[in-house]
Amino acid sequence: MMILPSQASFSPSNGRLSGEQVNRAVRRLKDLRGLFADEAAFLAMDPEQIVYEVHAHDACGPVEGGLFFGVSTLFPGKVGQEYFMTKGHIHERRNRGEYYWGIEGRGALVTMNERREATVAVIEPGSLHYVPGNTAHRIANTGNVPLVVGACWPADAGHDYDAIAERGFPVRIVEENGAPVVRNREDERDGR
Ligand code: F6R
Ligand code: MN
């Protein structure tokens, strides 16, 4: 029997993921154009600022039956009153689900099903979240330290950003009186 070395190293306490098959992707503020409600506040900020990064262990490529393992680090910040968040996506292969779990910091997991019904769950160290298939998902950092979230998803899931870009999610996570609240975007349009 051959004893294999570890393929990568992962720290469950701080989420650090490294190794040969670990890829890093970075999203800057300029990549999130049009997602935040306060366009004027968005334009006044540094477009090169890093909002989040994703480290992902790719041991198999995008094959059916394979799995990817990733860690997202979403930095603290706001555009106007709205907390920094990921772009959000639905899987290209719609029926593919995903696990998320909280490692560090505090945030929100926002999901939306095909009927545009949303859920919001608090992410904190040790929280576990199953995102079913056919469900768009995004995270927001509601704290003032980096939000570190682990994820495991089918390698053939793919990411569809365009499908949700036009209408977006039905809720926003904003700060009101120093605390995070969920704002319904229908209320926003009515000026309430
Ligand atoms: C993978 C997954 C996460 C996100 C990451 C960045 O399916 O859900 O790894 O990809 O949190 O968010 P997006 O992809 O929306 O920019
Ligand atoms: Mn996903």
CSV table of C-alpha atoms and ligand atoms in Angstrom, one decimal:
chain,number,residue,atom,x,y,z
A,1,MET,CA,0.0,0.0,0.0
A,2,MET,CA,1.2,3.5,-0.8
A,3,ILE,CA,0.7,6.2,1.7
A,4,LEU,CA,0.0,9.5,-0.1
A,5,PRO,CA,1.0,12.9,1.2
A,6,SER,CA,-1.7,15.5,1.8
A,7,GLN,CA,-2.8,17.1,-1.4
A,8,ALA,CA,-3.3,20.5,0.2
A,9,SER,CA,-3.5,22.0,3.6
A,10,PHE,CA,-6.6,23.4,5.2
A,11,SER,CA,-6.9,25.0,8.6
A,12,PRO,CA,-10.4,24.5,10.0
A,13,SER,CA,-9.9,27.3,12.5
A,14,ASN,CA,-9.0,30.2,10.1
A,15,GLY,CA,-9.9,28.7,6.7
A,16,ARG,CA,-6.4,29.0,5.2
A,17,LEU,CA,-6.2,26.7,2.2
A,18,SER,CA,-3.0,26.2,0.3
A,19,GLY,CA,-1.3,23.7,-2.0
A,20,GLU,CA,-0.5,23.0,-5.6
A,21,GLN,CA,-4.0,22.5,-6.8
A,22,VAL,CA,-5.4,25.5,-5.0
A,23,ASN,CA,-6.4,28.4,-7.2
A,24,ARG,CA,-7.1,32.0,-6.0
A,25,ALA,CA,-9.7,34.2,-7.6
A,26,VAL,CA,-10.1,37.9,-6.6
A,27,ARG,CA,-13.1,40.1,-7.0
A,28,ARG,CA,-12.7,43.9,-6.8
A,29,LEU,CA,-15.3,46.6,-6.3
A,30,LYS,CA,-15.3,47.3,-10.0
A,31,ASP,CA,-16.4,43.7,-10.7
A,32,LEU,CA,-19.5,44.3,-8.6
A,33,ARG,CA,-20.9,47.3,-10.6
A,34,GLY,CA,-24.7,47.6,-10.5
A,35,LEU,CA,-25.2,45.3,-7.6
A,36,PHE,CA,-25.4,47.9,-4.8
A,37,ALA,CA,-28.4,50.2,-4.3
A,38,ASP,CA,-26.3,53.4,-3.7
A,39,GLU,CA,-24.7,54.1,-7.0
A,40,ALA,CA,-23.2,57.4,-5.9
A,41,ALA,CA,-21.5,55.8,-2.9
A,42,PHE,CA,-20.2,53.1,-5.2
A,43,LEU,CA,-18.7,55.6,-7.6
A,44,ALA,CA,-17.0,57.5,-4.8
A,45,MET,CA,-15.0,54.4,-3.7
A,46,ASP,CA,-11.7,52.9,-4.9
A,47,PRO,CA,-12.7,50.5,-7.8
A,48,GLU,CA,-9.5,48.5,-7.3
A,49,GLN,CA,-10.4,47.6,-3.7
A,50,ILE,CA,-10.6,43.9,-3.1
A,51,VAL,CA,-14.0,42.9,-1.8
A,52,TYR,CA,-13.5,39.1,-1.7
A,53,GLU,CA,-11.2,36.3,-2.7
A,54,VAL,CA,-11.9,32.6,-3.2
A,55,HIS,CA,-9.3,29.8,-2.7
A,56,ALA,CA,-10.5,26.6,-4.3
A,57,HIS,CA,-8.9,23.1,-4.3
A,58,ASP,CA,-9.4,21.7,-7.8
A,59,ALA,CA,-8.3,18.0,-7.7
A,60,CYS,CA,-10.5,16.8,-10.6
A,61,GLY,CA,-11.6,19.5,-13.1
A,62,PRO,CA,-15.2,20.1,-13.9
A,63,VAL,CA,-16.3,16.5,-14.1
A,64,GLU,CA,-19.6,14.9,-13.3
A,65,GLY,CA,-19.3,13.1,-9.9
A,66,GLY,CA,-16.3,15.3,-8.8
A,67,LEU,CA,-16.2,17.8,-6.0
A,68,PHE,CA,-14.6,21.2,-5.4
A,69,PHE,CA,-13.7,22.5,-2.0
A,70,GLY,CA,-13.3,26.3,-1.5
A,71,VAL,CA,-12.9,29.0,1.1
A,72,SER,CA,-14.3,32.5,0.4
A,73,THR,CA,-12.9,35.5,2.4
A,74,LEU,CA,-15.2,38.5,2.2
A,75,PHE,CA,-13.7,41.6,3.6
A,76,PRO,CA,-15.7,44.0,5.8
A,77,GLY,CA,-17.1,47.1,4.3
A,78,LYS,CA,-20.2,48.8,3.0
A,79,VAL,CA,-21.4,50.7,-0.1
A,80,GLY,CA,-23.6,53.3,1.4
A,81,GLN,CA,-25.6,51.3,4.0
A,82,GLU,CA,-25.3,48.0,2.2
A,83,TYR,CA,-22.8,45.4,3.4
A,84,PHE,CA,-20.1,44.0,1.1
A,85,MET,CA,-21.4,40.9,-0.7
A,86,THR,CA,-20.5,38.4,-3.3
A,87,LYS,CA,-21.9,38.7,-6.9
A,88,GLY,CA,-24.1,35.7,-6.3
A,89,HIS,CA,-25.0,33.0,-8.8
A,90,ILE,CA,-27.1,30.0,-9.5
A,91,HIS,CA,-25.4,26.9,-10.7
A,92,GLU,CA,-25.3,26.4,-14.4
A,93,ARG,CA,-26.4,22.9,-13.9
A,94,ARG,CA,-29.5,24.0,-12.0
A,95,ASN,CA,-30.0,21.0,-9.8
A,96,ARG,CA,-26.6,21.0,-8.2
A,97,GLY,CA,-26.6,21.8,-4.4
A,98,GLU,CA,-23.8,23.0,-2.2
A,99,TYR,CA,-22.7,23.1,1.5
A,100,TYR,CA,-21.5,26.3,3.1
A,101,TRP,CA,-20.1,26.6,6.6
A,102,GLY,CA,-19.0,29.6,8.8
A,103,ILE,CA,-15.4,29.7,9.8
A,104,GLU,CA,-14.7,33.2,11.0
A,105,GLY,CA,-16.6,36.5,11.2
A,106,ARG,CA,-20.3,37.0,10.9
A,107,GLY,CA,-22.5,37.4,7.9
A,108,ALA,CA,-25.6,36.4,6.0
A,109,LEU,CA,-26.4,33.8,3.4
A,110,VAL,CA,-29.1,35.0,1.0
A,111,THR,CA,-30.8,32.5,-1.2
A,112,MET,CA,-33.5,32.8,-3.8
A,113,ASN,CA,-35.5,29.9,-5.4
A,114,GLU,CA,-37.0,29.8,-8.8
A,115,ARG,CA,-40.2,31.6,-7.6
A,116,ARG,CA,-37.9,34.4,-6.4
A,117,GLU,CA,-38.6,33.5,-2.7
A,118,ALA,CA,-35.7,34.5,-0.5
A,119,THR,CA,-34.2,33.2,2.7
A,120,VAL,CA,-31.6,34.8,4.9
A,121,ALA,CA,-29.5,32.8,7.4
A,122,VAL,CA,-26.9,34.1,9.8
A,123,ILE,CA,-23.4,32.8,9.1
A,124,GLU,CA,-21.2,32.5,12.2
A,125,PRO,CA,-18.3,30.2,13.2
A,126,GLY,CA,-19.7,26.7,13.2
A,127,SER,CA,-22.9,27.4,11.3
A,128,LEU,CA,-23.7,24.9,8.5
A,129,HIS,CA,-25.9,25.7,5.5
A,130,TYR,CA,-27.2,23.5,2.8
A,131,VAL,CA,-28.1,25.3,-0.4
A,132,PRO,CA,-30.4,23.1,-2.4
A,133,GLY,CA,-30.3,22.8,-6.2
A,134,ASN,CA,-32.2,25.4,-8.3
A,135,THR,CA,-31.4,28.1,-5.7
A,136,ALA,CA,-29.3,31.2,-6.2
A,137,HIS,CA,-27.0,32.2,-3.4
A,138,ARG,CA,-24.8,35.0,-2.2
A,139,ILE,CA,-23.1,36.0,1.1
A,140,ALA,CA,-22.8,39.4,2.8
A,141,ASN,CA,-20.3,40.4,5.6
A,142,THR,CA,-22.3,42.0,8.4
A,143,GLY,CA,-19.4,42.3,10.8
A,144,ASN,CA,-16.2,44.3,10.9
A,145,VAL,CA,-13.7,41.5,10.5
A,146,PRO,CA,-13.3,39.3,7.4
A,147,LEU,CA,-16.1,36.8,6.9
A,148,VAL,CA,-14.5,33.4,6.1
A,149,VAL,CA,-16.8,30.7,4.7
A,150,GLY,CA,-16.1,27.2,3.6
A,151,ALA,CA,-17.9,25.6,0.6
A,152,CYS,CA,-18.1,22.2,-1.1
A,153,TRP,CA,-19.9,21.8,-4.4
A,154,PRO,CA,-20.2,19.4,-7.3
A,155,ALA,CA,-17.4,20.0,-9.8
A,156,ASP,CA,-19.7,20.1,-12.8
A,157,ALA,CA,-22.1,22.7,-11.2
A,158,GLY,CA,-20.7,25.7,-13.0
A,159,HIS,CA,-21.6,29.3,-12.2
A,160,ASP,CA,-24.4,31.3,-13.9
A,161,TYR,CA,-24.1,35.0,-13.0
A,162,ASP,CA,-26.2,36.4,-15.9
A,163,ALA,CA,-29.4,34.5,-15.0
A,164,ILE,CA,-29.8,36.5,-11.8
A,165,ALA,CA,-28.0,39.7,-12.8
A,166,GLU,CA,-30.9,41.5,-14.4
A,167,ARG,CA,-33.5,41.3,-11.5
A,168,GLY,CA,-31.0,40.5,-8.7
A,169,PHE,CA,-32.1,39.1,-5.3
A,170,PRO,CA,-35.3,40.3,-3.8
A,171,VAL,CA,-33.7,41.4,-0.5
A,172,ARG,CA,-30.7,43.6,0.5
A,173,ILE,CA,-28.7,43.3,3.7
A,174,VAL,CA,-28.2,46.8,5.1
A,175,GLU,CA,-27.1,48.5,8.3
A,176,GLU,CA,-29.8,50.4,10.2
A,177,ASN,CA,-29.0,52.0,13.5
A,178,GLY,CA,-25.7,50.1,13.7
A,179,ALA,CA,-27.2,46.7,13.1
A,180,PRO,CA,-27.9,44.5,10.1
A,181,VAL,CA,-31.4,44.3,8.8
A,182,VAL,CA,-33.0,42.7,5.8
A,183,ARG,CA,-34.6,45.2,3.4
A,184,ASN,CA,-37.2,44.0,0.9
A,185,ARG,CA,-36.5,45.6,-2.5
A,186,GLU,CA,-40.2,46.0,-3.3
A,187,ASP,CA,-40.4,48.3,-0.3
A,188,GLU,CA,-37.4,50.2,-1.6
A,189,ARG,CA,-39.0,51.0,-4.9
A,190,ASP,CA,-42.1,52.3,-3.2
A,191,GLY,CA,-39.9,54.7,-1.3
A,192,ARG,CA,-40.9,53.2,2.0
B,1,F6R,C1,-19.3,27.9,-5.4
B,1,F6R,C2,-19.7,29.0,-4.5
B,1,F6R,C3,-18.7,29.8,-3.8
B,1,F6R,C4,-18.7,31.2,-4.5
B,1,F6R,C5,-17.9,32.3,-3.8
B,1,F6R,C6,-17.9,33.6,-4.6
B,1,F6R,O1,-20.3,27.3,-6.1
B,1,F6R,O2,-20.9,29.2,-4.3
B,1,F6R,O3,-17.4,29.3,-3.8
B,1,F6R,O4,-18.3,31.0,-5.8
B,1,F6R,O5,-18.4,32.5,-2.6
B,1,F6R,O6,-19.2,34.0,-4.9
B,1,F6R,P1,-19.6,34.3,-6.4
B,1,F6R,O7,-19.2,33.1,-7.2
B,1,F6R,O8,-21.0,34.6,-6.4
B,1,F6R,O9,-18.8,35.5,-6.9
B,2,MN,MN,-22.3,28.0,-5.6
